[in-house]
Amino acid sequence: MSKRIVVLSEEIANKIAAGEVVERPASIVKELLENSIDAGATDIRVELEKGGTHSIKVTDNGSGIEHEDVPLVFERHATSKIHKYEDIFNVVSFGFRGEAMPSIASIAKVELLTRCRNDLSGTKATLEAGVIKEVLPAGSPEGTQTSVTKIFANVPARRKFLKTEATEQSACLDVITRIALAHPEVRFKVSANGKEMFVAPEVGDISKRISMVMGDDFSAHCIAINEQKENMSLTGFISRPEYTKSNSKSTYLFVNKRFIRDNSVTHAVLSAYRQIIEPRRYPAAVLFLDMPPEDVDVNVHPAKLEVRFKNAHGVYELVSRTIAHNLAEAETSKGNFIYRLQPKEKKNYSYSSPTIREKSPPIPFGMFSRQNIQKAINEDLLKRPFTEKTATVVESANIPAKETISFAGMKYVGQFANTYLIFEGDENLVLLDQHAAHERIILEKLKKTSGEKVVSQSLLMPEIINLTPGQITLFLECIELLQEIGLEIEIFGRDAIAVKAVPVTLSLVKISEIISDIADQLCDQNQTPYLQEKKEKILASLACRAAIKANKVLSYEDVAALCRELETTPFNLTCPHGRPITINFSLNEIERMFKRK
Ligand code: ADP
Ligand code: MG
C-alpha cells in the first residue's frame, strides 16, 4: 500500500461520516423526523418497509425547501439552522451540523419531493450513492417527502451488521415514539409494510402520550414531577417503587425536547431509588429537563445523542433530589411505606440461645424425606417457638464443583437480615441466600417445562396487556419461542397482546409483570439474534421475578420446602447469574478467626 498522503474524495469522506450518523435504519428515521420538526411540521407520516431496511419514507407538512436550495441539502455542512460558530451555543433546532442528509445520501438512494408554502410548483431531486441524478421542478403537496431506499447497498459491510427485520423495525418505532413523546403538538402516523402501526393525534399535553411510549402499566404506576431550580426546570413522570424493570434502559431523558443519554442523570435517578427497590431491579422514568440553550452544549456527539451541561452538578442534584422528594411524599402518604433518605440502619442480629437449641436434637437425616417432612413439621417442630425449631438441611459449600447440595443432618438456626438462612452442622456453619436458591429452583423448573412438554396453565379469560408498537413487533417475532416456555400469546389489535396461558411455575406472578419483563429482555439493544440465548435470558429474568425476595420473613415451612426443592434441583451451587447460593464456614475457620487456633 502506498504511504503517500492523499485528500479523500468528498464521496469517501461522506461515507465515513455516515458511519457516525447512520448506524442503522432507526438513525435515518431519527434524522428525517428531526428535520421535519425543525421545519415546523405539525403532521408527520412515516412508512417503513421490512423494518426500515428496505425503505423509509417520511412525509411532513413543514416549511418545504426552496428550489435553488435543494442541491445544498445534500452538501456537507450545508444547513439553514446556524450561520456563525457562536450560533451553536444558542441552537434551538435539532439539526445544525448539516451532515445528516449528505450522510444518508452517501449510503442509500434518496428521493426528495418538496414545496414551500407559497410556491406554485415544487422540486423533485434524486440521489444515488451521494451523487445527484436529477433536480427537476415537480408538482408536490406543501411540505417535504423524503424516501430512502437501497440502504447500505453500496456498503455491504454495514448491511451485514443489521439485525432481523423485527429488531430493526422495533428500533425505528422506538425512535418515533420517543420523538412523539416530546412533541405532543405534532400528529404522527406510522405504518410498517403497509399496516398501520400507530396514530398519535395532536394533543395538548404530554401525559396523554406517556402510555403510548411507556405502556399503560407505567401510566397506572407513575408519579408526575414538576420542579424549578434557578433557570432549570424538571418535569415528567417517575415510576412508583412497586413498578420496576429488569434493566436500566427505561429512563428516558429529554433535554430541551432532545432525547439524549446521560450516565450521570441515569445515576442520579438510580440513586434516588437505591434504598427502596430491590437490587437488580430498576425504575422507569420520563424526564424533561429544560434550560437556556447556552447552558447545554449539544455539539459533542455526531448523532447528537449526548450533550454536555454547563452545570452538571446542578443537574445531578436537581434530578436526584426531586425524585427522592417526590417518592418520599407519594409513599408516606400511602401509609404503608417509609422512604429512607438515610442509609438503612444496621440491625444487630440476635443469635438464638444455644442452650435452648440444645434442647431440640437435630432430626435425623432420614426423616427429611418428602413423605416425612410434613409429618415432622406437624407433629413436632411447629409446636415450638421459631427460635427453637430445628431442622435438618443443607450442604457444605466448599464442595467440588460437580457435587450438588445434599441434606446432611444439619440444624436450621434461623434467618439473618431476612435474607440469609443459617444452618448449623457438627463442623460447619452454612449461610444460604434465599433469593438465589429459589431463583435457581424456578429456572430449572421453567427449563424443564420448555425442554419437555409444556406445562402451562390456561387462563379462563385471556388477559389483554397493552404494549408499545416497538414491543409488539418483537413479541410477534417470538411467539413460538414463548410457546416453548409455556406462554401462549396472540397479537390483539394494534397495541395489545392477549395472554392465553402461562407456565404453571409462574402462576403466582402478575401476568403484566411477566410480560413487562419479557418486553425488557426483548428490547435489550445488545441482544443476540440467537434464539437459545434469548430464551435463556428471558427465563432467568422470569425466575428472578418469581423467586422469594430478599428481605422477606420465611416461615419454617417455607424454609423446609425451599431446602427440599433445592436438593433435587440441578446446578444448585449457583444462582442463574453465577453467584453462590451457599457459603460455608468450617469450625476450623471460625476458630482461627477467633484466634483460638
Ligand atoms: P441539519 O438538520 O443539521 O441542518 P441536514 O443534513 O439534516 O442538516 O439537513 C440539511 C438542510 O436541509 C436543513 O438545514 C434544512 O434546511 C433542509 N431540510 C432537510 N429536511 C427538511 C425538511 N423535511 N423540511 C424542510 N427543510 C429540510
Ligand atoms: Mg438534520
GROMACS .gro file of N, CA and C in nm, residues 280 435-436 439-440 443 521 537 540-541 543-545 574-580:
model
   60
  280ARG      N    1  -3.087  -0.506   4.161
  280ARG     CA    2  -3.104  -0.560   4.026
  280ARG      C    3  -3.242  -0.536   3.966
  435HIS      N    4  -3.304  -1.589   4.808
  435HIS     CA    5  -3.347  -1.547   4.674
  435HIS      C    6  -3.270  -1.626   4.568
  436ALA      N    7  -3.139  -1.634   4.587
  436ALA     CA    8  -3.056  -1.704   4.489
  436ALA      C    9  -3.099  -1.850   4.477
  439GLU      N   10  -3.434  -1.873   4.298
  439GLU     CA   11  -3.417  -1.837   4.158
  439GLU      C   12  -3.371  -1.960   4.078
  440ARG      N   13  -3.273  -2.029   4.131
  440ARG     CA   14  -3.220  -2.147   4.062
  440ARG      C   15  -3.328  -2.256   4.049
  443LEU      N   16  -3.578  -2.146   3.783
  443LEU     CA   17  -3.519  -2.151   3.649
  443LEU      C   18  -3.515  -2.294   3.597
  521GLN      N   19  -3.649  -0.774   2.817
  521GLN     CA   20  -3.544  -0.861   2.765
  521GLN      C   21  -3.536  -0.852   2.612
  537LYS      N   22  -3.212  -1.580   2.856
  537LYS     CA   23  -3.221  -1.450   2.925
  537LYS      C   24  -3.363  -1.426   2.977
  540ALA      N   25  -3.421  -1.648   3.280
  540ALA     CA   26  -3.352  -1.601   3.400
  540ALA      C   27  -3.426  -1.482   3.460
  541SER      N   28  -3.476  -1.393   3.375
  541SER     CA   29  -3.544  -1.276   3.432
  541SER      C   30  -3.677  -1.315   3.495
  543ALA      N   31  -3.737  -1.607   3.632
  543ALA     CA   32  -3.705  -1.677   3.757
  543ALA      C   33  -3.677  -1.575   3.867
  544CYS      N   34  -3.607  -1.469   3.830
  544CYS     CA   35  -3.573  -1.365   3.927
  544CYS      C   36  -3.702  -1.300   3.980
  545ARG      N   37  -3.795  -1.277   3.886
  545ARG     CA   38  -3.921  -1.211   3.923
  545ARG      C   39  -4.004  -1.301   4.017
  574THR      N   40  -2.500  -2.246   4.233
  574THR     CA   41  -2.501  -2.104   4.198
  574THR      C   42  -2.637  -2.062   4.147
  575CYS      N   43  -2.666  -1.932   4.158
  575CYS     CA   44  -2.790  -1.879   4.105
  575CYS      C   45  -2.772  -1.858   3.955
  576PRO      N   46  -2.880  -1.826   3.880
  576PRO     CA   47  -2.865  -1.811   3.735
  576PRO      C   48  -2.763  -1.705   3.694
  577HIS      N   49  -2.730  -1.612   3.783
  577HIS     CA   50  -2.631  -1.509   3.747
  577HIS      C   51  -2.491  -1.552   3.788
  578GLY      N   52  -2.479  -1.675   3.836
  578GLY     CA   53  -2.346  -1.725   3.870
  578GLY      C   54  -2.301  -1.695   4.011
  579ARG      N   55  -2.388  -1.633   4.092
  579ARG     CA   56  -2.346  -1.607   4.230
  579ARG      C   57  -2.370  -1.731   4.316
  580PRO      N   58  -2.292  -1.745   4.426
  580PRO     CA   59  -2.309  -1.865   4.507
  580PRO      C   60  -2.444  -1.865   4.579
   0.00000   0.00000   0.00000
